[in-house]
Coordinates of C-alpha atoms in Angstrom, one line a residue:
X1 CA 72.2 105.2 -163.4
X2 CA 72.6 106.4 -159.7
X3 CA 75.6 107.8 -158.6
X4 CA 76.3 108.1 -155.1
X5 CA 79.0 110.9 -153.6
X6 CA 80.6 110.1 -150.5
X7 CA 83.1 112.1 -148.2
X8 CA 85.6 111.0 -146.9
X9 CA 85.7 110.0 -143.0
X10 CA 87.1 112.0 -140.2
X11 CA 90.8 112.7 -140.7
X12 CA 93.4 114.3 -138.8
X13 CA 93.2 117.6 -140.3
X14 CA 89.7 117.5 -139.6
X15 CA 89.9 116.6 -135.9
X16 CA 92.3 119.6 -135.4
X17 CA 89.9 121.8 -137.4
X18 CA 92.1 121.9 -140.4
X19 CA 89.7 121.8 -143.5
X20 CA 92.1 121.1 -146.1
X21 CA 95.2 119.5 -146.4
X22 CA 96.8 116.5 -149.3
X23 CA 98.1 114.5 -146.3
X24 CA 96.1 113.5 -143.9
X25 CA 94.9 110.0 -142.6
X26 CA 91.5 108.8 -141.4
X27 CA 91.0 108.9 -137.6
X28 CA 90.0 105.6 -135.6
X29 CA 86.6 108.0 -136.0
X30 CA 87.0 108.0 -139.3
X31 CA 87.5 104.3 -140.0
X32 CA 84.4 103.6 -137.7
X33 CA 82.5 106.0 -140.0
X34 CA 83.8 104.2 -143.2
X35 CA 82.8 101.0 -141.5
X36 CA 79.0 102.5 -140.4
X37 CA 78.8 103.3 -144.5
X38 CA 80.3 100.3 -145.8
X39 CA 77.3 98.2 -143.9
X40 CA 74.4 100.9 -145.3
X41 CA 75.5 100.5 -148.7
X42 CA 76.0 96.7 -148.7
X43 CA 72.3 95.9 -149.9
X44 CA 72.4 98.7 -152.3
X45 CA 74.0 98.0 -156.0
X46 CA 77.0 99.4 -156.6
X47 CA 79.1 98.5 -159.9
X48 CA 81.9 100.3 -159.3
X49 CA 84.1 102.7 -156.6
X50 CA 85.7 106.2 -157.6
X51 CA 88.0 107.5 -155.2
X52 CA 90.2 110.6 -154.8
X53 CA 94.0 109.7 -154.4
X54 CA 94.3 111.4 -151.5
X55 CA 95.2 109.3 -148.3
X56 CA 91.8 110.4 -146.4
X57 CA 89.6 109.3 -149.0
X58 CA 91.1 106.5 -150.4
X59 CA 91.5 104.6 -147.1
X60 CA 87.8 105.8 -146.6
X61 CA 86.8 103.5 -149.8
X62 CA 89.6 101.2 -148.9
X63 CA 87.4 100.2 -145.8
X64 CA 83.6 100.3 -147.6
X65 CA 85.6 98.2 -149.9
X66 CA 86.3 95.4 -147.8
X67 CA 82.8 94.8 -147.5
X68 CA 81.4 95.6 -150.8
X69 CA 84.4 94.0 -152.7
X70 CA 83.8 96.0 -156.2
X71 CA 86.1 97.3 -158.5
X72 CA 88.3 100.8 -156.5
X73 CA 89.9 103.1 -159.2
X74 CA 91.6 106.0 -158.0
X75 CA 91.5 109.3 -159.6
X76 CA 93.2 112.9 -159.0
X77 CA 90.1 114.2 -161.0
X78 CA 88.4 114.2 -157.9
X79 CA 91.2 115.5 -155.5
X80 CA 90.5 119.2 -154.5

């Protein structure tokens, strides 16, 4: 089994040079990122998505998810 960790794309927070934060969304940066990744992983076999339930990261695997098109389970076990 491989297991694959991901962060999330640039957010808000980030581009203000907040490091943490529970609400922040992805910038147009951050979607384009999301996007970049979504295309490198779509020739590698995933079986499954895992995301935090935090707005940053779960529109992050929101996006790779629209090209990969695998099962996206949220969980707070991986929110900071």
């Amino acid at each position: 089994m491989k297991l694959y960790l991901v962060r999330h794309g640039e957010s808000e927070a980030n581009a203000r040079g907040l490091r943490l934060g529970p609400v922040s969304n992805l910038t147009d940066k951050g979607r384009r990122q999301a996007v970049f990744l979504a295309e490198r992983f779509k020739n590698i076999p995933i079986d499954i998505i895992v995301s935090s339930t935090l707005n940053r990261a779960l529109q992050t695997a929101e996006i790779i998810n629209q090209t990969l098109k695998k099962n996206l389970l949220q969980s707070d076990l991986l929110v900071e």
